[in-house]
Amino acid sequence: MRLASPNGVDIILKQAVELTMAVEGRMTNITSIAAAFFEACEAGKGWEGCRAYCLPNATFAAQSEPLAEIRTLQAYTEWMKGLLSFMPDGRYEVKSFATDAERNSVCAYGAFSATHTGEGGPCPPTGKSTSTDYVYVMEFDGDKIRHMTKIWNAGWAMRDLGWA
């Protein structure tokens, strides 16, 4: 973009446009990577289906009882895979998906719904269902997720499912 103006304003405008395009390109890239990771994780594809979107040593945190000991994103994706083995109707609905370019992070808000019908989990199948809200905050290093925090009221879901 070339604007005729005195005192180099055209150069400043050009740099601003280029910076905006670069930021938007990075936002689009991490947004699409986060969306692909989210879909693979929520579909129970485990680390094999999620590793392409993450650093090999990506960390994980959650202040939720069932996840208290999980410290890596690899372990979390395997936990999700296991969860869907005894709750095979598990599904999610994306409520909001937002990218924060300044902090190089993506937040995904969803609602997970499932019924405990299969063998496995903390007790025999209860036949009970839950619909539980949660948020993933995915922090990026370049184009790979370096850390994810899950914000989830696990106690609510556990009561719904008859586990607590």
mmCIF file of C-alpha atoms in Angstrom:
data_model
loop_
_atom_site.group_PDB
_atom_site.id
_atom_site.type_symbol
_atom_site.label_atom_id
_atom_site.label_comp_id
_atom_site.label_asym_id
_atom_site.label_seq_id
_atom_site.Cartn_x
_atom_site.Cartn_y
_atom_site.Cartn_z
ATOM 1 C CA MET A 1 0.000 0.000 0.000
ATOM 2 C CA ARG A 2 1.523 3.318 -1.054
ATOM 3 C CA LEU A 3 0.023 6.526 0.211
ATOM 4 C CA ALA A 4 1.499 9.857 -0.787
ATOM 5 C CA SER A 5 2.094 11.825 2.365
ATOM 6 C CA PRO A 6 4.838 13.956 3.868
ATOM 7 C CA ASN A 7 7.299 12.981 6.577
ATOM 8 C CA GLY A 8 7.362 9.255 5.954
ATOM 9 C CA VAL A 9 3.781 8.641 7.068
ATOM 10 C CA ASP A 10 3.396 6.344 4.048
ATOM 11 C CA ILE A 11 6.227 4.151 5.386
ATOM 12 C CA ILE A 12 4.619 3.977 8.819
ATOM 13 C CA LEU A 13 1.259 3.046 7.295
ATOM 14 C CA LYS A 14 2.907 0.365 5.165
ATOM 15 C CA GLN A 15 4.661 -1.085 8.221
ATOM 16 C CA ALA A 16 1.399 -1.037 10.172
ATOM 17 C CA VAL A 17 -0.400 -2.884 7.365
ATOM 18 C CA GLU A 18 2.413 -5.460 7.129
ATOM 19 C CA LEU A 19 2.397 -5.979 10.911
ATOM 20 C CA THR A 20 -1.378 -6.363 10.920
ATOM 21 C CA MET A 21 -1.177 -8.938 8.127
ATOM 22 C CA ALA A 22 1.556 -10.844 9.992
ATOM 23 C CA VAL A 23 -0.433 -10.874 13.243
ATOM 24 C CA GLU A 24 -3.605 -11.925 11.444
ATOM 25 C CA GLY A 25 -1.676 -14.674 9.676
ATOM 26 C CA ARG A 26 -0.267 -15.940 12.994
ATOM 27 C CA MET A 27 -3.732 -15.727 14.571
ATOM 28 C CA THR A 28 -5.247 -17.704 11.722
ATOM 29 C CA ASN A 29 -2.489 -20.293 11.980
ATOM 30 C CA ILE A 30 -2.710 -20.897 15.744
ATOM 31 C CA THR A 31 -6.496 -20.772 15.583
ATOM 32 C CA SER A 32 -6.607 -23.522 12.959
ATOM 33 C CA ILE A 33 -4.002 -25.574 14.852
ATOM 34 C CA ALA A 34 -5.969 -25.200 18.095
ATOM 35 C CA ALA A 35 -9.184 -26.210 16.311
ATOM 36 C CA ALA A 36 -7.551 -29.318 14.836
ATOM 37 C CA PHE A 37 -6.103 -30.267 18.236
ATOM 38 C CA PHE A 38 -9.452 -29.669 19.957
ATOM 39 C CA GLU A 39 -11.279 -31.865 17.476
ATOM 40 C CA ALA A 40 -8.728 -34.698 17.723
ATOM 41 C CA CYS A 41 -8.612 -34.569 21.521
ATOM 42 C CA GLU A 42 -12.382 -34.477 21.973
ATOM 43 C CA ALA A 43 -12.799 -37.344 19.491
ATOM 44 C CA GLY A 44 -10.578 -39.507 21.719
ATOM 45 C CA LYS A 45 -7.727 -39.873 19.234
ATOM 46 C CA GLY A 46 -5.161 -39.813 22.047
ATOM 47 C CA TRP A 47 -1.602 -38.601 21.697
ATOM 48 C CA GLU A 48 -1.232 -40.271 18.304
ATOM 49 C CA GLY A 49 -3.945 -38.016 16.882
ATOM 50 C CA CYS A 50 -2.894 -34.884 18.800
ATOM 51 C CA ARG A 51 0.923 -34.892 18.832
ATOM 52 C CA ALA A 52 1.286 -33.057 15.516
ATOM 53 C CA TYR A 53 -0.192 -29.917 17.092
ATOM 54 C CA CYS A 54 1.924 -29.913 20.277
ATOM 55 C CA LEU A 55 5.495 -29.634 21.459
ATOM 56 C CA PRO A 56 6.736 -33.082 22.535
ATOM 57 C CA ASN A 57 7.055 -31.884 26.148
ATOM 58 C CA ALA A 58 3.813 -29.853 26.246
ATOM 59 C CA THR A 59 2.506 -29.433 29.776
ATOM 60 C CA PHE A 60 -1.007 -29.621 31.190
ATOM 61 C CA ALA A 61 -2.756 -28.249 34.267
ATOM 62 C CA ALA A 62 -6.248 -28.466 35.736
ATOM 63 C CA GLN A 63 -7.717 -27.749 39.150
ATOM 64 C CA SER A 64 -10.110 -30.697 38.855
ATOM 65 C CA GLU A 65 -10.013 -33.822 41.001
ATOM 66 C CA PRO A 66 -9.878 -36.460 38.225
ATOM 67 C CA LEU A 67 -7.041 -34.585 36.490
ATOM 68 C CA ALA A 68 -5.000 -33.493 39.510
ATOM 69 C CA GLU A 69 -2.082 -35.832 38.781
ATOM 70 C CA ILE A 70 -1.917 -35.232 35.018
ATOM 71 C CA ARG A 71 0.977 -32.929 34.125
ATOM 72 C CA THR A 72 1.555 -33.480 30.388
ATOM 73 C CA LEU A 73 -0.636 -32.871 27.386
ATOM 74 C CA GLN A 74 0.261 -36.347 26.169
ATOM 75 C CA ALA A 75 -1.177 -37.880 29.363
ATOM 76 C CA TYR A 76 -4.303 -35.727 29.103
ATOM 77 C CA THR A 77 -5.033 -36.747 25.511
ATOM 78 C CA GLU A 78 -4.689 -40.400 26.553
ATOM 79 C CA TRP A 79 -7.028 -39.747 29.512
ATOM 80 C CA MET A 80 -9.644 -38.382 27.087
ATOM 81 C CA LYS A 81 -9.196 -41.437 24.874
ATOM 82 C CA GLY A 82 -9.776 -43.671 27.903
ATOM 83 C CA LEU A 83 -12.824 -41.677 29.021
ATOM 84 C CA LEU A 84 -14.524 -42.252 25.684
ATOM 85 C CA SER A 85 -13.929 -45.998 25.968
ATOM 86 C CA PHE A 86 -16.554 -46.257 28.754
ATOM 87 C CA MET A 87 -18.622 -43.266 27.651
ATOM 88 C CA PRO A 88 -18.779 -44.052 23.915
ATOM 89 C CA ASP A 89 -21.545 -41.558 23.161
ATOM 90 C CA GLY A 90 -19.308 -38.688 24.360
ATOM 91 C CA ARG A 91 -19.640 -35.585 22.230
ATOM 92 C CA TYR A 92 -18.967 -31.880 22.469
ATOM 93 C CA GLU A 93 -20.506 -28.655 21.318
ATOM 94 C CA VAL A 94 -18.236 -25.668 20.773
ATOM 95 C CA LYS A 95 -19.738 -22.603 22.441
ATOM 96 C CA SER A 96 -16.904 -20.143 21.759
ATOM 97 C CA PHE A 97 -13.448 -20.158 20.169
ATOM 98 C CA ALA A 98 -11.169 -17.131 20.503
ATOM 99 C CA THR A 99 -7.560 -16.245 19.717
ATOM 100 C CA ASP A 100 -5.507 -13.808 21.771
ATOM 101 C CA ALA A 101 -2.645 -12.766 19.481
ATOM 102 C CA GLU A 102 -0.933 -10.632 22.125
ATOM 103 C CA ARG A 103 -0.584 -13.630 24.451
ATOM 104 C CA ASN A 104 -0.229 -16.199 21.661
ATOM 105 C CA SER A 105 -3.056 -18.316 23.042
ATOM 106 C CA VAL A 106 -6.397 -19.758 22.028
ATOM 107 C CA CYS A 107 -9.393 -20.374 24.310
ATOM 108 C CA ALA A 108 -12.016 -22.957 23.454
ATOM 109 C CA TYR A 109 -15.246 -23.129 25.446
ATOM 110 C CA GLY A 110 -17.334 -26.232 25.007
ATOM 111 C CA ALA A 111 -19.984 -28.427 26.550
ATOM 112 C CA PHE A 112 -19.228 -32.147 26.813
ATOM 113 C CA SER A 113 -22.130 -34.597 27.027
ATOM 114 C CA ALA A 114 -21.957 -38.343 27.647
ATOM 115 C CA THR A 115 -23.553 -41.307 29.410
ATOM 116 C CA HIS A 116 -21.587 -43.868 31.442
ATOM 117 C CA THR A 117 -22.638 -47.082 29.663
ATOM 118 C CA GLY A 118 -19.395 -48.988 29.167
ATOM 119 C CA GLU A 119 -17.161 -50.996 31.453
ATOM 120 C CA GLY A 120 -14.355 -49.009 32.973
ATOM 121 C CA GLY A 121 -14.062 -45.784 34.829
ATOM 122 C CA PRO A 122 -14.318 -45.323 38.572
ATOM 123 C CA CYS A 123 -17.234 -47.752 39.015
ATOM 124 C CA PRO A 124 -19.525 -50.111 37.066
ATOM 125 C CA PRO A 125 -21.702 -48.398 34.419
ATOM 126 C CA THR A 126 -24.282 -46.128 36.048
ATOM 127 C CA GLY A 127 -26.370 -45.362 32.962
ATOM 128 C CA LYS A 128 -26.321 -41.730 34.101
ATOM 129 C CA SER A 129 -25.516 -38.758 31.877
ATOM 130 C CA THR A 130 -23.851 -35.387 32.166
ATOM 131 C CA SER A 131 -23.557 -32.221 30.164
ATOM 132 C CA THR A 132 -20.639 -30.246 31.525
ATOM 133 C CA ASP A 133 -19.039 -26.956 30.513
ATOM 134 C CA TYR A 134 -15.277 -26.603 30.206
ATOM 135 C CA VAL A 135 -12.622 -24.328 28.742
ATOM 136 C CA TYR A 136 -9.256 -25.140 27.211
ATOM 137 C CA VAL A 137 -6.639 -22.391 27.253
ATOM 138 C CA MET A 138 -3.930 -23.393 24.771
ATOM 139 C CA GLU A 139 -0.658 -21.470 24.946
ATOM 140 C CA PHE A 140 1.566 -21.569 21.867
ATOM 141 C CA ASP A 141 5.283 -21.532 21.192
ATOM 142 C CA GLY A 142 5.413 -20.730 17.486
ATOM 143 C CA ASP A 143 2.854 -22.992 15.836
ATOM 144 C CA LYS A 144 2.798 -25.707 18.535
ATOM 145 C CA ILE A 145 0.852 -25.913 21.786
ATOM 146 C CA ARG A 146 3.349 -25.675 24.659
ATOM 147 C CA HIS A 147 0.857 -25.729 27.548
ATOM 148 C CA MET A 148 -2.851 -26.271 28.043
ATOM 149 C CA THR A 149 -4.980 -25.500 31.067
ATOM 150 C CA LYS A 150 -8.408 -27.098 31.404
ATOM 151 C CA ILE A 151 -10.974 -25.176 33.422
ATOM 152 C CA TRP A 152 -13.697 -27.605 34.480
ATOM 153 C CA ASN A 153 -16.022 -28.156 37.435
ATOM 154 C CA ALA A 154 -15.389 -31.897 37.648
ATOM 155 C CA GLY A 155 -17.434 -32.304 40.830
ATOM 156 C CA TRP A 156 -20.600 -31.323 39.007
ATOM 157 C CA ALA A 157 -20.031 -33.885 36.240
ATOM 158 C CA MET A 158 -19.064 -36.603 38.731
ATOM 159 C CA ARG A 159 -22.308 -36.079 40.675
ATOM 160 C CA ASP A 160 -24.358 -36.162 37.441
ATOM 161 C CA LEU A 161 -22.733 -39.469 36.505
ATOM 162 C CA GLY A 162 -23.296 -41.007 39.958
ATOM 163 C CA TRP A 163 -19.581 -41.178 40.711
ATOM 164 C CA ALA A 164 -19.637 -38.897 43.753
#
